[in-house]
Coordinates of C-alpha atoms in Angstrom, one line a residue:
M1447 CA 110.8 99.2 106.1
K1448 CA 112.5 99.2 102.9
R1449 CA 115.3 96.3 102.1
V1450 CA 118.3 97.3 99.9
V1451 CA 121.0 94.5 99.1
S1452 CA 124.2 94.8 97.4
I1453 CA 125.4 91.6 96.0
S1454 CA 128.8 91.5 95.3
L1455 CA 131.5 89.5 93.1
G1456 CA 134.0 90.6 96.1
S1457 CA 135.4 89.0 98.9
S1458 CA 132.5 88.1 102.1
E1459 CA 135.1 89.2 104.5
R1460 CA 134.0 92.7 103.7
N1461 CA 129.9 91.6 104.2
H1462 CA 128.2 94.3 106.1
K1463 CA 124.6 95.0 107.4
V1464 CA 123.0 98.4 109.1
N1465 CA 119.9 99.5 109.8
T1466 CA 119.3 103.3 109.3
V1467 CA 117.2 106.3 108.2
M1468 CA 117.4 108.1 104.9
G1469 CA 115.3 111.0 104.3
S1470 CA 112.0 110.0 106.4
E1471 CA 112.2 106.5 105.6
E1472 CA 113.9 103.4 107.4
F1473 CA 116.3 101.1 105.7
E1474 CA 117.9 97.7 105.9
I1475 CA 120.7 97.9 103.9
E1476 CA 123.2 94.5 103.4
R1477 CA 126.4 93.8 101.2
I1478 CA 126.7 90.3 100.4
G1479 CA 130.0 89.2 99.1
T1480 CA 130.2 85.9 96.5
D1481 CA 134.1 85.5 96.6
G1482 CA 134.6 86.0 92.6
S1483 CA 131.8 83.9 91.7
I1484 CA 129.2 84.9 89.3
S1485 CA 127.2 82.0 89.7
S1486 CA 126.5 82.4 93.2
M1487 CA 125.5 85.9 92.3
I1488 CA 123.1 84.7 90.0
D1489 CA 121.9 82.4 92.4
T1490 CA 121.2 85.1 95.3
I1491 CA 119.9 87.6 92.6
K1492 CA 117.3 84.8 91.7
E1493 CA 116.4 83.9 95.5
L1494 CA 115.8 87.6 96.5
D1495 CA 114.7 88.9 93.4
G1496 CA 110.7 90.3 94.4
K1497 CA 111.5 90.4 98.0
V1498 CA 113.8 93.3 98.3
D1499 CA 113.3 96.9 97.0
A1500 CA 116.4 97.1 94.9
F1501 CA 119.9 95.5 94.2
G1502 CA 123.4 96.9 94.0
L1503 CA 125.6 95.5 91.9
G1504 CA 128.7 95.4 93.8
G1505 CA 132.6 94.1 92.8
I1506 CA 131.6 94.7 89.2
D1507 CA 130.4 97.3 86.6
L1508 CA 127.8 97.0 84.3
Y1509 CA 129.0 100.3 82.4
L1510 CA 132.3 101.9 81.6
F1511 CA 132.2 105.3 80.1
A1512 CA 134.3 107.4 77.8
G1513 CA 133.1 110.7 77.1
E1514 CA 129.7 110.4 75.5
K1515 CA 130.4 106.6 74.9
R1516 CA 128.9 103.8 77.7
Y1517 CA 130.3 100.3 77.2
T1518 CA 127.9 97.5 78.7
L1519 CA 130.5 94.8 80.0
H1520 CA 129.5 91.5 79.2
D1521 CA 129.8 89.3 82.6
A1522 CA 127.8 92.2 84.0
K1523 CA 125.3 92.1 81.6
K1524 CA 124.7 88.4 82.1
I1525 CA 124.0 88.8 86.0
V1526 CA 121.9 91.9 86.3
A1527 CA 119.4 89.7 83.4
N1528 CA 118.3 87.9 86.6
A1529 CA 116.9 90.5 88.3
K1530 CA 113.4 90.2 86.8
L1531 CA 111.6 92.3 89.5
T1532 CA 113.9 94.1 91.6
P1533 CA 115.6 96.9 90.3
I1534 CA 119.3 96.3 89.8
V1535 CA 122.2 99.3 89.9
D1536 CA 126.1 99.4 89.5
G1537 CA 126.6 102.7 90.9
S1538 CA 126.9 104.6 87.7
G1539 CA 124.3 107.1 88.2
L1540 CA 126.1 108.4 91.2
K1541 CA 129.4 108.5 89.8
N1542 CA 127.8 110.8 87.6
T1543 CA 126.5 112.9 90.4
L1544 CA 127.4 112.3 93.7
E1545 CA 131.4 112.1 93.0
R1546 CA 131.1 115.3 90.9
R1547 CA 129.6 116.8 93.9
T1548 CA 132.3 115.7 96.4
L1549 CA 135.0 117.3 94.7
E1550 CA 132.6 120.7 94.1
Y1551 CA 132.0 120.1 97.9
L1552 CA 135.5 120.1 98.8
N1553 CA 136.5 123.3 96.5
D1554 CA 133.7 124.9 98.4
Q1555 CA 135.7 124.1 101.6
G1556 CA 138.8 125.5 100.7
W1557 CA 140.4 122.7 98.9
D1558 CA 142.4 124.1 95.7
F1559 CA 142.7 121.1 93.0
S1560 CA 144.5 123.4 90.4
D1561 CA 147.9 122.1 89.8
K1562 CA 147.9 119.2 92.4
K1563 CA 148.9 115.9 91.4
V1564 CA 146.2 113.2 91.1
L1565 CA 146.8 109.6 90.3
M1566 CA 143.3 108.4 89.0
V1567 CA 143.6 104.8 89.1
C1568 CA 140.5 104.2 86.6
A1569 CA 138.9 107.0 85.3
M1570 CA 136.1 105.0 83.2
D1571 CA 135.2 103.7 86.3
R1572 CA 134.9 107.3 88.1
F1573 CA 134.0 109.3 85.1
G1574 CA 132.5 112.2 86.8
M1575 CA 135.4 112.3 89.5
A1576 CA 137.9 112.5 86.5
Q1577 CA 136.0 115.3 84.4
T1578 CA 135.5 117.5 87.8
F1579 CA 139.3 117.2 88.6
E1580 CA 140.0 118.4 85.1
K1581 CA 137.3 121.1 85.6
F1582 CA 139.2 122.0 88.6
K1583 CA 142.6 122.0 86.4
A1584 CA 144.4 119.5 88.4
N1585 CA 147.2 117.6 87.1
M1586 CA 146.3 114.4 86.2
V1587 CA 147.3 110.8 85.4
Y1588 CA 145.2 108.1 84.5
G1589 CA 146.3 104.5 85.3
D1590 CA 143.3 102.5 83.0
L1591 CA 146.0 101.0 81.3
V1592 CA 148.6 100.7 84.1
F1593 CA 146.2 99.2 86.8
T1594 CA 143.6 97.1 84.7
L1595 CA 145.8 95.8 81.7
G1596 CA 149.2 96.0 83.3
I1597 CA 150.1 98.2 80.3
P1598 CA 152.9 100.6 81.7
V1599 CA 151.9 103.5 80.0
K1600 CA 150.5 106.8 81.6
I1601 CA 147.7 108.3 80.4
R1602 CA 147.6 112.2 81.0
S1603 CA 144.4 113.4 79.8
L1604 CA 140.3 112.4 79.4
K1605 CA 140.9 113.0 75.6
T1606 CA 143.5 110.5 75.1
L1607 CA 141.8 108.0 77.1
Y1608 CA 138.7 108.3 74.9
K1609 CA 140.6 107.6 71.9
I1610 CA 142.6 104.8 73.8
A1611 CA 138.8 103.5 74.9
K1612 CA 137.8 103.4 71.6
I1613 CA 140.4 101.1 70.1
V1614 CA 140.6 98.7 73.2
M1615 CA 136.9 98.7 74.7
P1616 CA 134.9 96.7 71.6
V1617 CA 137.3 93.8 72.6
I1618 CA 137.5 94.2 76.5
K1619 CA 133.9 94.4 77.2
Y1620 CA 133.5 90.5 75.9
L1621 CA 136.7 89.8 78.4
P1622 CA 136.2 88.0 82.1
F1623 CA 136.0 90.5 84.3
K1624 CA 138.1 89.0 86.7
L1625 CA 141.1 89.3 84.1
F1626 CA 141.1 93.1 84.7
Y1627 CA 139.8 94.1 88.7
P1628 CA 140.4 92.2 91.8
T1629 CA 137.5 90.1 92.6
G1630 CA 137.1 87.5 95.7
N1631 CA 140.1 86.9 97.7
K1632 CA 142.3 88.6 95.2
Q1633 CA 141.0 91.9 96.8
E1634 CA 143.0 90.7 99.8
T1635 CA 146.1 90.6 98.4
Q1636 CA 148.6 93.3 97.3
I1637 CA 150.8 94.0 94.1
K1638 CA 153.4 96.3 95.2
K1639 CA 154.4 97.6 91.8
H1640 CA 153.7 101.3 90.3
K1641 CA 155.5 102.7 93.6
E1642 CA 156.4 105.4 91.5
L1643 CA 153.0 106.7 90.6
F1644 CA 151.8 106.7 94.0
K1645 CA 154.9 108.7 95.1
W1646 CA 154.4 111.7 92.3
A1647 CA 150.5 112.3 93.3
D1648 CA 149.5 114.6 96.3
I1649 CA 145.9 113.0 95.7
I1650 CA 145.3 109.0 95.0
A1651 CA 141.8 108.6 93.9
G1652 CA 139.6 106.4 92.5
D1653 CA 138.2 102.7 93.1
Y1654 CA 139.7 101.4 96.5
H1655 CA 140.5 98.0 95.5
Y1656 CA 143.0 99.1 92.4
I1657 CA 144.4 101.7 95.3
K1658 CA 144.5 98.6 98.0
R1659 CA 146.0 96.1 95.7
F1660 CA 149.2 98.4 94.5
M1661 CA 149.5 100.7 97.5
P1662 CA 153.1 101.3 98.7
E1663 CA 154.1 101.0 102.3
D1664 CA 154.5 104.9 102.5
L1665 CA 151.6 106.8 101.9
S1666 CA 152.8 110.1 103.7
N1667 CA 150.9 113.2 103.1
K1668 CA 149.0 111.6 100.3
I1669 CA 145.2 112.6 100.3
I1670 CA 142.8 109.1 99.5
I1671 CA 139.7 110.1 97.6
T1672 CA 137.4 107.0 97.1
N1673 CA 134.5 104.9 98.8
T1674 CA 134.0 101.5 100.0
V1675 CA 136.2 101.4 102.8
T1676 CA 136.3 99.7 106.1
S1677 CA 137.7 100.2 109.5
K1678 CA 140.2 98.1 109.0
D1679 CA 140.9 99.7 105.7
I1680 CA 141.2 103.3 107.6
E1681 CA 143.6 101.7 110.1
V1682 CA 145.8 100.4 107.1
L1683 CA 145.9 103.8 105.8
K1684 CA 146.8 105.0 108.9
S1685 CA 149.5 102.6 109.3
K1686 CA 150.9 104.0 106.0
N1687 CA 151.1 107.8 107.5
A1688 CA 148.4 108.9 104.7
G1689 CA 146.9 112.4 105.3
Y1690 CA 143.4 112.3 104.8
L1691 CA 140.6 110.0 103.9
V1692 CA 137.6 111.4 101.7
T1693 CA 134.7 108.9 101.0
S1694 CA 132.2 110.3 98.7
T1695 CA 129.3 108.0 100.2
P1696 CA 128.6 108.5 103.8
E1697 CA 129.4 106.8 106.8
L1698 CA 127.2 104.0 108.0
N1699 CA 128.3 102.0 111.6
G1700 CA 131.6 102.8 110.6
R1701 CA 131.8 101.8 106.9
S1702 CA 131.2 103.5 103.7
F1703 CA 129.3 101.3 101.1
G1704 CA 130.0 101.3 97.5
T1705 CA 128.2 103.9 95.1
N1706 CA 125.9 100.7 93.8
V1707 CA 124.6 100.5 97.4
M1708 CA 123.6 104.2 98.2
E1709 CA 122.3 104.1 94.3
A1710 CA 120.0 101.4 95.2
V1711 CA 118.8 103.3 98.2
L1712 CA 118.2 106.2 96.1
V1713 CA 116.0 103.9 93.7
A1714 CA 114.2 102.2 96.3
M1715 CA 113.5 105.8 98.0
S1716 CA 111.7 106.8 94.7
G1717 CA 109.8 103.4 93.7
E1718 CA 111.0 103.7 90.2
K1719 CA 113.3 101.0 88.1
E1720 CA 115.7 104.0 86.7
L1721 CA 116.4 107.5 87.5
S1722 CA 117.5 110.5 85.4
V1723 CA 120.3 112.3 86.4
K1724 CA 117.7 115.2 87.6
Q1725 CA 115.8 112.6 89.8
Y1726 CA 119.2 111.8 91.3
E1727 CA 120.4 115.2 92.0
D1728 CA 116.7 116.0 93.7
L1729 CA 117.2 112.9 95.8
L1730 CA 120.7 113.4 96.8
H1731 CA 119.6 117.2 97.9
K1732 CA 116.8 115.2 100.2
V1733 CA 119.0 113.0 101.4
N1734 CA 121.6 115.1 102.0
F1735 CA 124.5 113.2 101.5
L1736 CA 128.1 114.8 102.5
P1737 CA 131.3 113.4 102.1
R1738 CA 133.0 112.0 105.1
I1739 CA 136.4 113.4 105.7
V1740 CA 138.9 111.6 107.9
K1741 CA 142.1 113.1 109.2
L1742 CA 144.4 110.3 109.4
D1743 CA 147.8 111.8 110.6
Q1744 CA 148.7 114.1 113.4
E1745 CA 149.8 116.7 111.4
D1746 CA 147.7 119.5 109.4
R1747 CA 148.4 118.1 105.9
R1748 CA 145.7 119.8 104.2
R1749 CA 147.7 123.1 104.0
D1750 CA 148.5 122.5 100.9
L1751 CA 145.8 122.2 99.5
L1752 CA 143.9 125.1 101.4
H1753 CA 146.6 127.4 100.0
G1754 CA 147.3 126.3 96.4

Protein backbone atom coordinates (compact mmCIF):
# COMPACT_ATOMS: atom_id res chain seq x y z
CA MET A 1 0.00 0.00 0.00
CA LYS A 2 1.26 3.46 -0.86
CA ARG A 3 0.91 6.30 1.61
CA VAL A 4 0.21 9.90 0.63
CA VAL A 5 0.05 12.69 3.21
CA SER A 6 -1.08 16.25 2.67
CA ILE A 7 0.53 18.62 5.16
CA SER A 8 -1.73 21.66 5.28
CA LEU A 9 -1.45 25.15 6.68
CA GLY A 10 -5.22 24.95 7.14
CA SER A 11 -7.42 24.04 10.07
CA SER A 12 -6.96 20.64 11.76
CA GLU A 13 -10.76 20.46 11.96
CA ARG A 14 -10.71 19.40 8.29
CA ASN A 15 -8.35 16.45 8.84
CA HIS A 16 -9.33 13.27 7.04
CA LYS A 17 -7.94 9.85 6.19
CA VAL A 18 -9.17 7.25 3.69
CA ASN A 19 -8.01 3.98 2.19
CA THR A 20 -8.85 3.57 -1.47
CA VAL A 21 -7.78 2.02 -4.75
CA MET A 22 -6.46 4.16 -7.61
CA GLY A 23 -5.77 2.36 -10.86
CA SER A 24 -4.81 -1.06 -9.51
CA GLU A 25 -2.96 0.20 -6.42
CA GLU A 26 -4.06 0.59 -2.82
CA PHE A 27 -3.52 3.97 -1.18
CA GLU A 28 -3.77 5.41 2.31
CA ILE A 29 -4.47 9.12 1.86
CA GLU A 30 -4.32 11.46 4.84
CA ARG A 31 -4.69 15.21 5.32
CA ILE A 32 -2.97 16.77 8.37
CA GLY A 33 -3.79 20.39 9.17
CA THR A 34 -1.40 22.53 11.24
CA ASP A 35 -3.74 25.40 12.16
CA GLY A 36 -1.72 28.07 10.40
CA SER A 37 1.68 27.03 11.79
CA ILE A 38 4.49 26.91 9.23
CA SER A 39 6.89 25.55 11.86
CA SER A 40 4.50 22.64 12.55
CA MET A 41 4.34 21.94 8.81
CA ILE A 42 8.11 21.81 8.65
CA ASP A 43 8.32 19.53 11.72
CA THR A 44 5.74 17.13 10.28
CA ILE A 45 7.49 17.01 6.91
CA LYS A 46 10.82 16.28 8.61
CA GLU A 47 9.20 13.53 10.68
CA LEU A 48 7.59 11.79 7.67
CA ASP A 49 10.22 12.47 5.00
CA GLY A 50 11.31 9.20 3.44
CA LYS A 51 8.53 7.29 5.26
CA VAL A 52 5.69 8.15 2.86
CA ASP A 53 5.45 7.94 -0.93
CA ALA A 54 4.45 11.55 -1.64
CA PHE A 55 3.53 14.76 0.16
CA GLY A 56 0.84 17.21 -0.84
CA LEU A 57 1.46 20.83 0.13
CA GLY A 58 -1.92 22.07 1.37
CA GLY A 59 -3.33 25.41 2.45
CA ILE A 60 -0.54 27.26 0.66
CA ASP A 61 0.65 27.45 -2.95
CA LEU A 62 4.25 26.98 -3.97
CA TYR A 63 3.55 28.55 -7.35
CA LEU A 64 1.17 31.17 -8.75
CA PHE A 65 0.84 31.59 -12.51
CA ALA A 66 0.22 34.53 -14.83
CA GLY A 67 0.33 33.28 -18.40
CA GLU A 68 3.77 31.86 -19.06
CA LYS A 69 5.17 33.47 -15.91
CA ARG A 70 5.49 31.39 -12.74
CA TYR A 71 6.00 33.03 -9.35
CA THR A 72 7.41 31.05 -6.40
CA LEU A 73 6.04 32.05 -2.98
CA HIS A 74 8.78 32.52 -0.39
CA ASP A 75 6.91 30.96 2.57
CA ALA A 76 6.11 27.80 0.60
CA LYS A 77 9.66 27.53 -0.70
CA LYS A 78 10.90 27.44 2.91
CA ILE A 79 8.49 24.60 3.69
CA VAL A 80 9.14 22.31 0.72
CA ALA A 81 12.92 22.58 1.19
CA ASN A 82 12.51 20.23 4.16
CA ALA A 83 11.29 17.32 2.03
CA LYS A 84 14.66 15.83 1.15
CA LEU A 85 13.60 12.28 0.18
CA THR A 86 9.85 12.30 -0.47
CA PRO A 87 8.45 14.24 -3.47
CA ILE A 88 6.18 17.14 -2.53
CA VAL A 89 3.64 18.84 -4.84
CA ASP A 90 1.28 21.80 -4.43
CA GLY A 91 -1.43 20.79 -6.91
CA SER A 92 -0.41 23.12 -9.73
CA GLY A 93 0.18 20.15 -12.04
CA LEU A 94 -3.49 19.17 -11.75
CA LYS A 95 -4.66 22.76 -11.92
CA ASN A 96 -3.03 22.80 -15.35
CA THR A 97 -4.60 19.50 -16.46
CA LEU A 98 -7.47 18.09 -14.38
CA GLU A 99 -9.21 21.44 -13.88
CA ARG A 100 -9.14 22.16 -17.61
CA ARG A 101 -10.57 18.68 -18.20
CA THR A 102 -13.32 19.35 -15.63
CA LEU A 103 -14.77 22.25 -17.64
CA GLU A 104 -14.26 20.38 -20.92
CA TYR A 105 -16.12 17.39 -19.44
CA LEU A 106 -19.01 19.63 -18.33
CA ASN A 107 -19.08 21.27 -21.77
CA ASP A 108 -19.25 17.82 -23.39
CA GLN A 109 -22.19 17.04 -21.08
CA GLY A 110 -24.09 20.05 -22.43
CA TRP A 111 -23.10 22.76 -19.94
CA ASP A 112 -22.92 25.90 -22.08
CA PHE A 113 -20.54 28.45 -20.51
CA SER A 114 -20.73 31.07 -23.28
CA ASP A 115 -21.76 34.46 -21.83
CA LYS A 116 -22.39 32.94 -18.40
CA LYS A 117 -21.33 35.27 -15.62
CA VAL A 118 -18.43 33.66 -13.75
CA LEU A 119 -16.83 34.98 -10.56
CA MET A 120 -13.39 33.41 -10.29
CA VAL A 121 -12.23 34.23 -6.80
CA CYS A 122 -8.53 33.89 -7.67
CA ALA A 123 -7.33 33.09 -11.18
CA MET A 124 -3.60 32.99 -10.50
CA ASP A 125 -4.25 29.99 -8.25
CA ARG A 126 -6.62 28.27 -10.71
CA PHE A 127 -5.01 29.31 -13.98
CA GLY A 128 -6.08 26.25 -15.98
CA MET A 129 -9.72 26.70 -15.04
CA ALA A 130 -9.59 30.46 -15.74
CA GLN A 131 -8.07 29.95 -19.20
CA THR A 132 -10.69 27.32 -20.04
CA PHE A 133 -13.57 29.56 -18.99
CA GLU A 134 -12.20 32.24 -21.33
CA LYS A 135 -11.82 29.64 -24.10
CA PHE A 136 -15.54 28.91 -23.70
CA LYS A 137 -16.25 32.68 -23.88
CA ALA A 138 -17.66 33.07 -20.37
CA ASN A 139 -18.26 36.57 -19.00
CA MET A 140 -15.51 36.71 -16.38
CA VAL A 141 -14.73 38.66 -13.23
CA TYR A 142 -11.44 37.77 -11.55
CA GLY A 143 -11.33 38.52 -7.83
CA ASP A 144 -7.57 38.30 -7.36
CA LEU A 145 -7.25 41.89 -6.14
CA VAL A 146 -10.58 41.91 -4.30
CA PHE A 147 -10.24 38.72 -2.26
CA THR A 148 -6.48 38.44 -1.78
CA LEU A 149 -5.46 42.07 -1.24
CA GLY A 150 -8.77 43.73 -0.35
CA ILE A 151 -8.50 46.12 -3.31
CA PRO A 152 -12.02 46.62 -4.76
CA VAL A 153 -11.01 46.39 -8.42
CA LYS A 154 -12.70 43.85 -10.64
CA ILE A 155 -10.50 42.37 -13.36
CA ARG A 156 -12.36 41.38 -16.53
CA SER A 157 -9.69 39.56 -18.54
CA LEU A 158 -6.65 37.37 -18.00
CA LYS A 159 -4.66 39.74 -20.21
CA THR A 160 -5.26 42.54 -17.69
CA LEU A 161 -4.53 40.22 -14.76
CA TYR A 162 -1.18 39.24 -16.24
CA LYS A 163 -0.19 42.90 -16.64
CA ILE A 164 -1.08 43.60 -13.00
CA ALA A 165 0.80 40.48 -11.85
CA LYS A 166 3.99 41.74 -13.47
CA ILE A 167 3.80 44.81 -11.24
CA VAL A 168 2.69 43.36 -7.89
CA MET A 169 3.98 39.76 -7.79
CA PRO A 170 7.72 40.57 -7.50
CA VAL A 171 6.80 42.07 -4.09
CA ILE A 172 3.90 39.86 -3.01
CA LYS A 173 5.82 36.61 -3.42
CA TYR A 174 8.02 37.62 -0.47
CA LEU A 175 5.12 38.56 1.86
CA PRO A 176 3.83 36.18 4.55
CA PHE A 177 1.23 33.94 2.90
CA LYS A 178 -1.25 34.51 5.76
CA LEU A 179 -1.59 38.15 4.66
CA PHE A 180 -3.47 37.20 1.50
CA TYR A 181 -4.95 33.76 2.17
CA PRO A 182 -7.05 32.45 5.10
CA THR A 183 -4.97 29.97 7.09
CA GLY A 184 -5.67 28.01 10.28
CA ASN A 185 -8.79 29.10 12.16
CA LYS A 186 -9.36 31.95 9.70
CA GLN A 187 -10.65 29.27 7.35
CA GLU A 188 -13.63 28.85 9.67
CA THR A 189 -14.56 32.54 9.93
CA GLN A 190 -16.53 34.58 7.42
CA ILE A 191 -16.22 38.11 6.11
CA LYS A 192 -19.51 39.11 4.52
CA LYS A 193 -18.22 41.57 1.96
CA HIS A 194 -18.47 41.88 -1.81
CA LYS A 195 -22.03 40.50 -1.87
CA GLU A 196 -22.63 42.26 -5.18
CA LEU A 197 -20.05 40.07 -6.92
CA PHE A 198 -21.67 36.87 -5.68
CA LYS A 199 -25.13 38.19 -6.58
CA TRP A 200 -23.97 39.06 -10.13
CA ALA A 201 -22.47 35.64 -10.87
CA ASP A 202 -24.15 32.58 -12.33
CA ILE A 203 -21.09 30.51 -11.46
CA ILE A 204 -18.69 30.94 -8.54
CA ALA A 205 -15.40 29.15 -9.14
CA GLY A 206 -11.98 28.63 -7.64
CA ASP A 207 -10.50 28.08 -4.20
CA TYR A 208 -13.19 27.02 -1.74
CA HIS A 209 -11.65 28.78 1.25
CA TYR A 210 -11.97 32.15 -0.50
CA ILE A 211 -15.55 31.27 -1.53
CA LYS A 212 -16.45 30.12 1.98
CA ARG A 213 -14.87 33.14 3.66
CA PHE A 214 -16.78 35.72 1.62
CA MET A 215 -19.98 34.03 0.43
CA PRO A 216 -23.29 35.69 1.40
CA GLU A 217 -26.34 34.08 3.00
CA ASP A 218 -28.14 33.71 -0.30
CA LEU A 219 -26.59 31.64 -3.10
CA SER A 220 -29.86 30.82 -4.85
CA ASN A 221 -29.35 29.17 -8.25
CA LYS A 222 -25.56 29.57 -8.08
CA ILE A 223 -23.27 26.87 -9.41
CA ILE A 224 -20.11 26.34 -7.35
CA ILE A 225 -17.08 24.82 -9.13
CA THR A 226 -14.27 24.08 -6.69
CA ASN A 227 -12.83 21.22 -4.60
CA THR A 228 -11.69 20.52 -1.04
CA VAL A 229 -15.20 20.42 0.33
CA THR A 230 -16.41 18.38 3.28
CA SER A 231 -19.88 16.98 3.99
CA LYS A 232 -20.41 19.93 6.35
CA ASP A 233 -19.53 22.36 3.54
CA ILE A 234 -22.16 20.74 1.32
CA GLU A 235 -24.81 21.19 4.00
CA VAL A 236 -23.87 24.88 4.29
CA LEU A 237 -24.20 25.33 0.52
CA LYS A 238 -27.59 23.63 0.61
CA SER A 239 -28.74 25.95 3.41
CA LYS A 240 -27.83 28.90 1.18
CA ASN A 241 -29.88 27.42 -1.69
CA ALA A 242 -26.95 26.95 -4.07
CA GLY A 243 -28.00 25.05 -7.18
CA TYR A 244 -25.08 22.77 -8.03
CA LEU A 245 -21.68 21.85 -6.64
CA VAL A 246 -18.99 20.56 -8.99
CA THR A 247 -15.67 19.36 -7.61
CA SER A 248 -12.74 18.74 -9.94
CA THR A 249 -11.38 16.00 -7.69
CA PRO A 250 -13.42 12.86 -7.03
CA GLU A 251 -15.32 12.05 -3.85
CA LEU A 252 -13.50 9.74 -1.44
CA ASN A 253 -15.61 8.71 1.56
CA GLY A 254 -17.69 11.89 1.44
CA ARG A 255 -14.77 14.24 0.84
CA SER A 256 -13.15 15.81 -2.21
CA PHE A 257 -9.50 16.29 -1.37
CA GLY A 258 -7.50 19.22 -2.71
CA THR A 259 -5.61 19.08 -5.98
CA ASN A 260 -2.34 18.83 -4.01
CA VAL A 261 -3.53 15.54 -2.51
CA MET A 262 -4.63 13.98 -5.77
CA GLU A 263 -1.50 15.21 -7.52
CA ALA A 264 0.56 13.53 -4.80
CA VAL A 265 -1.38 10.31 -5.49
CA LEU A 266 -0.38 10.46 -9.17
CA VAL A 267 3.25 11.20 -8.31
CA ALA A 268 3.30 8.26 -5.88
CA MET A 269 1.75 6.09 -8.56
CA SER A 270 4.47 7.05 -11.05
CA GLY A 271 7.36 6.53 -8.65
CA GLU A 272 8.96 9.74 -9.95
CA LYS A 273 9.58 13.10 -8.26
CA GLU A 274 8.33 15.40 -11.01
CA LEU A 275 5.91 14.78 -13.86
CA SER A 276 5.38 16.49 -17.19
CA VAL A 277 1.98 17.64 -18.43
CA LYS A 278 1.94 14.61 -20.75
CA GLN A 279 2.62 12.26 -17.82
CA TYR A 280 -0.19 13.86 -15.80
CA GLU A 281 -2.54 13.50 -18.76
CA ASP A 282 -1.62 9.83 -19.21
CA LEU A 283 -2.11 9.07 -15.50
CA LEU A 284 -5.43 10.96 -15.41
CA HIS A 285 -6.58 8.82 -18.33
CA LYS A 286 -5.48 5.71 -16.43
CA VAL A 287 -7.30 6.54 -13.16
CA ASN A 288 -10.24 8.14 -14.99
CA PHE A 289 -10.91 10.93 -12.49
CA LEU A 290 -14.32 12.44 -13.21
CA PRO A 291 -15.71 15.57 -11.61
CA ARG A 292 -18.28 15.14 -8.87
CA ILE A 293 -21.56 16.85 -9.71
CA VAL A 294 -23.95 17.36 -6.80
CA LYS A 295 -27.41 18.78 -7.32
CA LEU A 296 -28.02 20.80 -4.17
CA ASP A 297 -31.52 22.15 -4.60
CA GLN A 298 -34.82 20.50 -5.41
CA GLU A 299 -35.40 22.11 -8.78
CA ASP A 300 -33.52 21.69 -12.02
CA ARG A 301 -31.36 24.79 -11.89
CA ARG A 302 -29.03 23.48 -14.57
CA ARG A 303 -31.51 24.09 -17.38
CA ASP A 304 -30.20 27.62 -18.02
CA LEU A 305 -26.72 26.25 -18.63
CA LEU A 306 -27.95 23.36 -20.69
CA HIS A 307 -29.85 25.61 -23.02
CA GLY A 308 -27.49 28.57 -23.15
